[in-house]
């Protein structure tokens, strides 16, 4: 058993697996390169440095979904189309180290001083109130409430578009959503009075985000478990808030206090005068009150032993670190590798926080790297410790990790369960338009075979027993994924094949083919089979094909679809498969992806592409037989997380990359593999 086994056990929120239980709490920075308030190089370096240290998430704080009405001060924006490029880069810099990029969506409500004084706009509170600067602020009208709900859904969609894997809604510390949730909200309409009404706004935003980003997209909400000042609400009321939010949000981050209450600011952000983990008790009480959402605790947590105790005892499911990851961004890796004595513990002196207020910069009294991350960011990381690395899986990610690790001087053992390197993409070996991809895979394989410090073992499955025999310092799991087998009557019929098998055995596919799934895998399979002279149709449940955001490739695909006369059947699910083909059921827009927000549309380069459209003349629920000799399914992949997690405790340091984390394209697989392998050896 590992020393911190619970702390380094992964957790799944929504459809996403997070590599451990140490999350970065939201951090808002005040240094930006332009009036547009978009992240720049210092900003990039600050947050990437945290991802490099092994934390499960890196959360960017204080992003605006409605800058006109919600900003307490100048801060980053997700309601500006010009934000796409810098946020895409920021999200990639974080995720390439294996962390999930998270961004906090904030609205200051009655305390939106910058929106009022800096921009000259009207601002609103949950109810009529006097704000921290003594201004009388009116109640937010229902029309503005409904507009705000849409803006937050749009901002989350923008974040997802840019590569963030989670969003956090700030509903604590006296900001707008906390104002709605609090006991003083006695509005006479559906947005106040009862607990259900007080939570209606916050839960409506969660529903809007899920609608626009997908049900599996994880959402965290930050609440004040108690306000801890005289006259503020107590933990019992905080538990009632949590009960209302339970199940609407995947993770509830339990903080305390209120931003505009000076007497408790240093309890929200615990001072040196308070004990370690001073606010954990509040998270523990909230956890008792909920049934579905996971719970995170935050505040004055630096010792790995305390983090482990919190998780092991069930007080919380996640620990969030803020200033500790400034004092030592490598806290997770140092704890995981038994180097706890080297962890630089936050002394809670507030040099960092005061620097933001007084110098618009973040410094750390005990970590001289902070604010100068850019100097070290571009330096090649020194391999202080040569490692023996066992890599399980020789696909795209596994091969790149092996090559990078070998180039850095490590001893690498690469195991591939088949007799061919290249992973799942090798199923396209015979596809004419994939030959350049196959040549790339061949080249990577030859480089591996030629490397003197890579021990290549083909036809070898990595098991805990093999890991015990190999005794690696580091394990990198790159197991890949398996096809989703849909639960459709007749799926086990003799005329049904999965996409990978069909690619490799096209001779077994009949002359008239139905492909279930309008993603890139299904579309390209349809094009390949059409080129062999078969008559192919594609059935997709959404109202258009899914090109995975590759609009230029989609133009080429549309040409091929027209060239071969491939039939596109959208807004239709397979209700049953029989020997004659597929019975399709028209589902309307029930499974369609939400349209892009206006912010994203204005920020991207628009192109004229065509796709199958919903047939409005059909009635939802109506069925029709689509004849086919062979039915193929290409409905996505399921990460082999269980197989990967079986190796988690078989080496001092463990990483998961590629499709066994989540299905990803070649670019994402290579970027993560390269960066994680490059980081190894710093400790």
C-alpha positions in Angstrom: 0.0 0.0 0.0 1.3 3.4 -0.9 1.7 6.0 1.8 -0.9 8.4 0.3 -3.0 5.8 -1.5 -6.3 7.7 -1.1 -4.8 11.0 -2.1 -3.5 9.6 -5.3 -6.6 7.6 -6.3 -8.2 9.1 -9.3 -11.7 10.5 -9.2 -14.3 10.7 -12.0 -16.5 13.8 -12.3 -19.0 13.8 -15.2 -17.2 11.8 -17.9 -13.8 13.0 -16.9 -11.2 11.2 -14.8 -8.9 13.4 -12.7 -5.5 11.8 -11.9 -5.6 12.4 -8.1 -7.5 14.2 -5.4 -5.3 17.4 -5.3 -7.1 20.2 -7.2 -5.9 23.7 -7.7 -8.2 26.2 -6.1 -9.1 29.2 -8.4 -6.5 31.9 -8.5 -7.2 35.3 -10.1 -4.2 37.3 -11.3 -4.0 41.0 -11.9 -1.2 41.3 -14.5 -2.3 41.3 -18.1 -0.7 42.5 -21.3 -3.5 44.6 -22.9 -6.7 46.5 -22.3 -8.6 43.5 -23.6 -7.6 41.6 -20.4 -6.6 38.4 -22.2 -3.9 36.1 -20.8 -0.4 36.8 -21.8 3.0 35.2 -21.4 3.5 35.8 -17.6 -0.1 34.5 -17.1 0.7 31.4 -19.2 3.9 30.6 -17.4 2.3 31.1 -13.9 -0.4 28.5 -14.5 1.6 26.1 -16.6 4.1 25.8 -13.8 1.4 24.4 -11.5 0.3 21.8 -14.1 3.9 20.7 -14.3 4.0 19.8 -10.6 1.4 17.0 -10.8 -1.8 18.6 -9.6 -5.1 17.1 -11.0 -6.5 20.5 -12.1 -5.3 24.0 -12.6 -8.1 26.5 -12.1 -8.0 30.0 -13.6 -9.8 32.4 -11.3 -12.3 35.2 -11.8 -13.3 35.0 -15.5 -16.1 37.1 -16.7 -19.2 35.7 -18.4 -20.8 39.1 -18.3 -18.1 41.8 -18.1 -20.6 44.6 -18.6 -22.5 43.8 -15.4 -20.4 41.5 -13.3 -16.8 42.7 -12.9 -15.5 43.7 -9.5 -12.2 44.7 -11.2 -10.4 44.3 -14.5 -10.2 40.6 -15.2 -10.1 38.0 -17.9 -13.1 37.6 -20.1 -14.9 34.7 -21.8 -17.6 37.0 -23.4 -15.1 38.5 -25.9 -14.5 36.7 -29.2 -10.9 37.9 -29.2 -10.3 35.7 -26.1 -10.3 32.4 -28.1 -6.7 32.2 -29.1 -5.1 33.1 -25.8 -7.4 30.9 -23.8 -6.9 28.0 -26.2 -3.1 28.4 -25.6 -3.6 28.6 -21.9 -5.7 25.4 -21.8 -3.3 23.5 -23.9 -0.3 24.6 -21.7 -2.1 23.1 -18.7 -3.6 19.9 -20.3 -0.4 18.9 -22.0 1.1 18.1 -18.5 -1.8 15.8 -17.7 -3.8 18.2 -15.6 -7.4 19.2 -16.4 -7.7 22.9 -17.3 -10.5 24.5 -15.2 -11.8 28.1 -15.3 -13.9 29.9 -12.7 -16.9 31.9 -13.9 -17.6 34.8 -11.6 -20.2 37.6 -11.3 -19.9 40.2 -8.5 -23.5 41.3 -8.6 -24.0 44.3 -6.4 -20.2 44.5 -5.8 -19.4 44.8 -9.5 -17.5 48.0 -9.0 -15.5 48.0 -12.2 -18.6 47.4 -14.3 -20.3 50.4 -12.5 -17.4 52.8 -12.0 -15.0 51.8 -14.7 -17.4 51.0 -17.5 -20.3 53.1 -16.5 -22.9 50.4 -16.7 -25.9 49.5 -14.5 -25.3 46.7 -12.0 -27.7 44.7 -9.9 -27.9 42.6 -6.8 -30.0 39.6 -6.1 -32.2 42.0 -4.2 -32.0 45.8 -3.5 -29.0 46.3 -1.2 -26.2 48.7 -0.3 -22.8 47.4 -1.6 -19.4 47.5 0.0 -18.7 51.0 -1.3 -22.0 52.4 0.0 -23.8 52.5 -3.3 -27.5 51.6 -3.3 -27.9 48.8 -5.9 -31.3 47.7 -7.3 -32.8 44.2 -7.5 -31.8 42.3 -10.7 -34.9 42.2 -13.0 -36.1 38.8 -14.3 -35.1 39.8 -17.9 -31.5 40.3 -16.7 -31.6 37.0 -14.7 -32.6 35.1 -17.8 -30.0 36.9 -19.9 -27.3 36.1 -17.3 -28.3 32.4 -17.4 -27.6 32.3 -21.1 -24.4 34.3 -20.8 -23.0 31.8 -18.3 -23.9 28.9 -20.5 -22.3 30.7 -23.4 -19.1 31.3 -21.3 -18.9 27.6 -20.4 -19.3 26.6 -24.0 -16.6 29.1 -24.9 -14.3 27.6 -22.2 -15.0 24.1 -23.5 -14.3 25.3 -27.1 -10.9 26.6 -25.9 -10.0 23.3 -24.3 -10.9 23.7 -20.7 -12.1 20.4 -19.2 -14.2 21.8 -16.4 -15.7 25.1 -15.3 -16.3 26.4 -11.8 -19.2 28.6 -10.8 -18.3 31.0 -8.0 -21.4 31.0 -5.8 -19.7 32.0 -2.5 -18.0 34.9 -0.8 -20.9 37.4 -1.2 -20.8 37.5 -5.0 -24.0 37.5 -7.1 -25.0 33.8 -6.8 -24.2 33.8 -3.1 -26.5 36.9 -2.8 -29.3 34.8 -4.4 -28.6 31.8 -2.2 -28.4 33.7 1.1 -31.1 34.1 3.7 -31.6 37.8 2.9 -33.0 37.0 -0.5 -36.7 37.4 0.1 -37.7 38.4 -3.4 -41.4 37.9 -4.1 -41.0 36.1 -7.4 -39.7 32.7 -8.3 -36.0 33.8 -7.7 -36.3 34.3 -3.9 -38.1 33.5 -0.7 -38.0 29.7 -0.3 -34.7 27.7 -0.4 -35.8 26.2 -3.7 -36.4 29.6 -5.2 -33.1 31.0 -3.8 -31.3 28.2 -5.6 -33.3 28.4 -8.8 -30.9 30.9 -10.5 -27.7 28.9 -9.7 -29.3 25.6 -10.7 -30.7 27.1 -13.9 -27.1 28.0 -14.8 -25.9 24.4 -14.2 -28.7 23.2 -16.5 -27.8 25.7 -19.2 -24.1 24.7 -19.1 -25.0 21.0 -19.4 -27.3 21.8 -22.3 -24.6 23.7 -24.2 -21.6 21.6 -23.1 -23.0 18.1 -22.7 -24.2 16.2 -19.7 -20.8 14.6 -19.2 -19.0 18.0 -19.0 -18.0 18.5 -15.3 -19.1 21.6 -13.4 -17.8 22.6 -9.9 -19.6 25.2 -7.8 -17.8 27.2 -5.0 -20.0 28.0 -2.0 -19.5 29.5 1.4 -20.4 26.7 3.8 -20.8 29.4 6.4 -20.2 33.1 6.4 -18.4 33.0 9.8 -19.0 36.7 10.6 -21.6 38.1 13.0 -24.9 38.2 11.3 -23.9 35.9 8.5 -25.4 32.5 8.0 -24.1 29.4 9.8 -23.1 25.9 8.6 -26.7 24.6 9.1 -27.9 27.1 6.5 -24.9 26.3 4.3 -25.9 22.6 4.4 -29.4 23.6 3.1 -27.7 25.4 0.2 -25.7 22.3 -0.6 -28.9 20.2 -0.5 -30.4 22.4 -3.2 -27.3 22.2 -5.4 -26.8 18.5 -4.8 -26.7 16.6 -8.1 -26.9 19.7 -10.3 -23.1 20.2 -9.9 -20.5 17.4 -10.0 -18.3 19.0 -7.3 -19.2 21.4 -4.5 -16.1 23.4 -3.3 -16.8 24.4 0.3 -15.1 27.7 1.2 -16.2 30.1 3.9 -16.7 33.8 4.4 -17.4 36.8 2.2 -15.0 38.8 0.1 -16.3 42.2 1.2 -16.2 41.4 4.9 -12.7 42.4 6.2 -13.2 40.6 9.5 -13.3 37.2 7.8 -11.2 37.7 4.7 -8.3 36.0 6.5 -10.5 33.1 7.4 -11.6 32.6 3.8 -7.9 32.8 3.1 -6.6 31.5 6.4 -3.9 33.5 8.1 -0.9 32.2 10.1 -2.9 32.6 13.2 -5.3 29.8 12.3 -4.7 26.0 12.5 -3.9 23.9 9.5 -7.1 22.8 7.7 -9.2 25.3 9.7 -12.1 25.1 7.3 -12.1 21.3 6.7 -14.8 20.8 9.4 -17.3 22.8 7.3 -16.7 20.6 4.2 -17.2 17.5 6.4 -20.6 18.9 7.5 -21.7 19.7 3.9 -20.6 16.2 2.8 -23.0 14.7 5.4 -25.9 16.7 3.8 -25.5 15.7 0.1 -26.2 12.4 -1.7 -24.8 12.9 -5.3 -22.3 15.7 -5.6 -18.7 15.2 -4.5 -17.2 17.6 -2.0 -13.9 19.6 -2.0 -12.3 21.4 0.9 -9.9 24.3 0.8 -7.9 26.5 3.1 -4.6 26.2 5.0 -3.8 22.7 3.7 -0.1 22.0 3.0 0.8 18.7 4.7 0.3 15.5 2.5 -0.5 13.6 5.7 -3.4 16.0 6.4 -4.6 15.7 2.8 -4.6 11.9 3.0 -6.4 11.9 6.3 -9.1 14.2 4.9 -9.8 11.9 1.9 -9.3 8.6 3.9 -11.7 9.7 6.7 -14.4 10.8 4.2 -14.4 14.4 5.3 -14.1 15.4 1.6 -13.5 13.8 -1.7 -11.0 16.4 -3.0 -8.5 18.8 -1.4 -8.0 22.1 -3.1 -4.7 24.0 -2.7 -4.2 27.6 -3.5 -1.2 29.4 -1.8 0.5 26.0 -1.2 0.8 25.6 -5.0 2.5 29.0 -5.1 4.9 28.1 -2.4 5.7 24.8 -4.1 4.0 23.8 -7.3 5.7 20.4 -7.1 3.8 19.5 -3.9 1.9 16.6 -5.6 4.9 14.9 -7.2 7.0 15.3 -4.1 4.4 13.7 -2.0 3.8 10.9 -4.5 7.5 10.0 -4.8 8.2 10.0 -1.0 10.0 13.4 -1.0 7.7 15.1 1.5 10.6 16.5 3.4 11.5 18.6 0.4 8.0 20.2 0.1 8.2 23.9 0.7 5.3 24.7 3.0 3.3 27.9 2.7 4.0 30.1 5.7 0.7 32.1 5.2 2.4 35.5 5.2 0.2 36.9 2.5 3.1 38.3 0.4 1.4 36.7 -2.6 -2.1 38.2 -1.9 -0.8 41.6 -0.9 1.4 41.7 -4.0 -1.8 41.4 -6.2 -3.5 44.3 -4.4 -0.5 46.6 -4.1 1.8 45.7 -7.0 -0.6 44.0 -9.4 1.9 41.1 -9.3 2.2 37.8 -7.4 5.3 37.0 -5.5 6.1 34.4 -2.9 8.3 35.0 0.1 9.8 31.5 0.1 9.6 30.5 -3.6 11.8 32.9 -5.7 10.6 31.2 -8.9 7.1 32.8 -8.6 6.6 35.8 -11.0 9.8 34.7 -12.8 8.3 31.5 -14.2 8.9 32.8 -17.7 12.6 32.6 -17.2 12.6 28.9 -16.3 9.6 28.0 -18.5 11.6 28.0 -21.7 14.7 26.4 -20.2 15.1 22.7 -20.9 14.3 20.9 -17.6 17.4 19.4 -16.1 17.2 15.6 -15.7 18.5 15.4 -12.1 17.5 11.8 -11.6 17.7 9.2 -14.4 14.7 6.8 -14.1 13.6 3.4 -15.2 10.3 3.9 -17.0 7.8 1.2 -17.9 5.4 2.2 -20.7 2.3 0.1 -21.2 1.1 0.5 -24.7 2.8 1.2 -28.1 0.2 3.5 -29.7 0.7 7.1 -30.6 1.1 8.4 -27.1 3.1 5.5 -25.8 5.6 5.7 -28.7 6.1 9.5 -28.2 6.5 9.1 -24.5 9.2 6.4 -25.0 11.1 8.5 -27.6 11.1 11.6 -25.4 12.1 9.7 -22.3 14.9 8.0 -24.1 16.1 11.3 -25.6 16.3 12.6 -22.0 18.5 9.7 -21.0 16.1 7.5 -19.1 16.0 3.7 -19.3 12.8 2.8 -21.1 10.8 -0.5 -21.2 8.1 -0.2 -23.9 5.5 -3.0 -23.9 3.0 -3.5 -26.7 0.3 -6.2 -26.4 0.2 -6.9 -30.2 2.9 -7.6 -32.8 2.6 -4.1 -34.3 3.4 -0.6 -32.9 0.9 2.2 -33.7 -2.2 1.3 -31.7 -5.8 1.5 -32.9 -4.8 3.6 -35.9 -3.3 0.5 -37.4 -6.8 -0.6 -38.3 -6.5 1.9 -41.1 -3.5 0.2 -42.6 -5.2 -0.5 -45.9 -7.0 2.9 -46.3 -5.5 4.8 -49.3 -6.1 8.3 -47.8 -4.4 7.3 -44.5 -1.1 6.2 -45.9 0.8 9.4 -44.8 -0.5 8.6 -41.2 0.7 5.0 -41.5 4.2 6.3 -42.7 4.4 8.5 -39.6 3.6 5.5 -37.4 6.2 3.4 -39.2 8.8 6.2 -38.7 8.0 6.4 -35.0 8.3 2.6 -34.7 11.7 2.6 -36.5 13.0 5.3 -34.2 12.0 3.2 -31.2 13.7 0.1 -32.5 16.9 2.0 -33.2 17.0 3.6 -29.7 19.7 2.0 -27.6 18.0 2.8 -24.3 14.5 1.5 -25.2 13.8 -2.1 -24.3 11.0 -3.0 -26.8 8.8 -5.9 -25.8 6.1 -6.9 -28.3 3.2 -9.2 -27.6 3.5 -8.3 -24.0 0.7 -7.1 -21.7 1.7 -5.0 -18.7 0.2 -6.5 -15.5 0.9 -5.7 -11.9 3.0 -8.9 -11.9 5.1 -7.7 -14.8 5.6 -4.3 -13.1 6.7 -6.1 -9.9 9.2 -8.1 -12.0 10.5 -5.0 -13.9 10.7 -2.7 -10.8 10.3 0.6 -12.6 10.7 4.0 -11.0 7.9 5.3 -13.2 4.9 3.7 -15.0 3.2 5.4 -18.0 -0.1 3.8 -18.8 -1.0 4.2 -22.5 -3.5 1.4 -22.9 -5.9 3.2 -25.3 -9.6 2.6 -25.5 -12.2 0.1 -26.8 -15.2 0.7 -29.0 -18.5 1.5 -27.5 -21.0 -1.3 -28.2 -24.5 0.2 -28.3 -27.4 -1.4 -26.5 -29.5 -1.9 -29.6 -31.7 -4.9 -30.2 -29.9 -7.0 -32.9 -26.4 -5.5 -32.2 -25.1 -9.1 -31.9 -26.4 -10.1 -35.3 -24.2 -11.8 -38.0 -24.6 -8.7 -40.2 -23.2 -6.3 -37.6 -19.5 -5.4 -37.3 -17.6 -2.7 -35.3 -15.7 0.0 -37.2 -12.2 -1.3 -36.4 -13.0 -4.8 -37.7 -14.6 -3.4 -40.8 -11.5 -1.3 -41.6 -9.3 -4.4 -41.4 -11.7 -6.9 -43.1 -13.6 -4.8 -45.7 -14.0 -8.0 -47.8 -16.5 -9.2 -45.2 -18.7 -6.1 -45.6 -21.7 -6.4 -47.9 -22.5 -4.2 -50.9 -25.1 -2.1 -49.1 -23.8 -0.6 -45.8 -25.3 1.4 -43.0 -22.8 3.1 -40.7 -24.1 4.1 -37.3 -22.3 7.2 -36.1 -21.6 10.5 -37.9 -18.3 11.3 -36.2 -15.0 11.3 -38.1 -14.4 7.6 -37.6 -17.8 6.7 -39.1 -17.5 9.3 -41.9 -14.1 8.2 -43.0 -15.0 4.5 -42.8 -18.0 5.3 -45.1 -15.7 7.1 -47.6 -13.2 4.2 -47.5 -15.9 1.6 -48.2 -17.5 3.8 -50.9 -14.1 3.8 -52.6 -14.3 0.1 -52.7 -17.6 0.3 -54.7 -20.0 -0.2 -51.8 -23.2 1.8 -51.4 -23.0 3.5 -48.0 -25.3 5.4 -45.7 -24.5 7.2 -42.4 -27.1 7.4 -39.6 -26.5 10.0 -36.9 -28.6 10.9 -33.9 -27.7 14.6 -34.0 -29.0 17.0 -36.6 -25.6 17.3 -38.4 -22.4 15.4 -38.8 -19.6 15.8 -36.2 -16.2 16.8 -37.6 -14.6 17.2 -34.2 -14.0 20.9 -34.9 -11.8 20.3 -37.9 -13.7 22.6 -40.3 -11.1 22.5 -43.1 -11.0 18.7 -43.1 -14.8 18.8 -43.1 -14.7 20.7 -46.5 -12.7 17.9 -48.0 -15.0 15.3 -46.4 -18.1 17.0 -48.0 -16.5 16.7 -51.4 -16.0 13.0 -50.9 -19.5 12.5 -49.6 -20.9 14.2 -52.8 -18.4 12.3 -55.0 -19.6 8.9 -53.7 -23.2 9.8 -53.2 -23.1 8.8 -49.5 -26.5 9.1 -47.9 -26.6 11.2 -44.7 -29.5 10.4 -42.3 -29.5 12.8 -39.4 -31.7 13.2 -36.2 -32.3 9.5 -36.3 -31.3 6.7 -33.9 -31.1 3.0 -34.6 -34.1 1.5 -32.7 -33.4 -2.0 -33.9 -31.2 -4.0 -36.2 -32.5 -7.0 -38.2 -31.4 -9.1 -41.1 -32.9 -6.5 -43.5 -31.1 -3.5 -42.1 -31.8 -0.9 -39.5 -35.1 0.5 -38.2 -34.4 4.2 -37.6 -36.4 6.3 -35.3 -36.6 10.1 -35.9 -35.6 12.0 -32.7 -35.6 15.6 -33.8 -33.1 17.8 -32.0 -33.1 15.6 -28.8 -29.5 14.5 -29.3 -28.1 17.4 -31.1 -25.1 19.5 -30.0 -26.0 23.0 -28.8 -25.3 25.6 -31.4 -22.2 27.8 -30.9 -22.7 31.0 -28.9 -22.4 34.3 -30.7 -19.1 35.0 -28.9 -17.5 31.9 -30.4 -19.1 32.6 -33.8 -17.6 36.1 -33.8 -14.2 34.8 -32.7 -13.6 31.9 -35.1 -12.9 32.0 -38.8 -16.2 31.1 -40.4 -16.3 28.8 -43.4 -19.1 27.7 -45.7 -19.7 24.0 -45.2 -22.7 21.8 -45.7 -24.1 19.0 -43.7 -27.2 16.8 -43.5 -30.0 18.7 -42.0 -33.0 17.6 -39.9 -36.1 16.7 -42.0 -38.7 18.9 -40.4 -41.5 17.0 -42.1 -41.0 13.9 -40.0 -42.7 13.3 -36.7 -40.5 12.6 -33.6 -40.8 8.9 -32.8 -41.7 7.8 -36.3 -39.8 4.8 -37.6 -38.5 3.6 -41.0 -36.6 0.6 -42.2 -33.3 1.5 -43.9 -32.2 -1.6 -45.8 -28.5 -2.8 -45.5 -26.6 -6.0 -46.0 -24.1 -5.0 -43.3 -24.5 -2.6 -40.3 -21.3 -1.0 -38.9 -21.1 0.9 -35.6 -18.7 3.8 -34.9 -20.2 5.4 -31.9 -17.0 6.4 -30.0 -14.6 4.8 -27.6 -14.4 4.0 -23.9 -11.1 4.7 -22.2 -9.4 1.5 -20.7 -9.3 3.2 -17.3 -9.7 0.1 -15.2 -6.8 -1.6 -16.9 -4.7 1.5 -16.5 -5.6 2.1 -12.8 -4.6 -1.5 -12.0 -1.0 -0.3 -12.4 -1.4 2.9 -10.3 0.3 1.6 -7.2 3.0 -0.5 -8.9 5.7 2.3 -9.1 6.6 5.4 -7.1 5.4 7.6 -9.9 2.5 6.9 -12.3 1.0 8.7 -15.3 -1.9 8.0 -17.6 -1.8 9.3 -21.2 -3.6 9.0 -24.5 -7.0 7.4 -25.0 -7.0 5.6 -21.7 -7.5 9.1 -20.1 -10.1 10.1 -22.7 -10.3 9.5 -26.5 -8.1 12.2 -28.2 -6.6 13.0 -31.6 -3.0 12.5 -32.6 -2.1 16.1 -31.7 -3.4 15.9 -28.2 -1.9 12.5 -27.6 1.5 13.5 -28.7 1.5 16.8 -26.8 0.6 15.2 -23.5 3.0 12.3 -24.0 5.9 14.6 -25.0 5.4 17.0 -22.1 4.9 14.4 -19.3 7.9 12.4 -20.4 9.9 15.6 -20.6 9.0 16.5 -17.0 10.2 13.2 -15.6 13.5 13.3 -13.8 13.1 16.7 -12.1 12.5 14.8 -8.9 
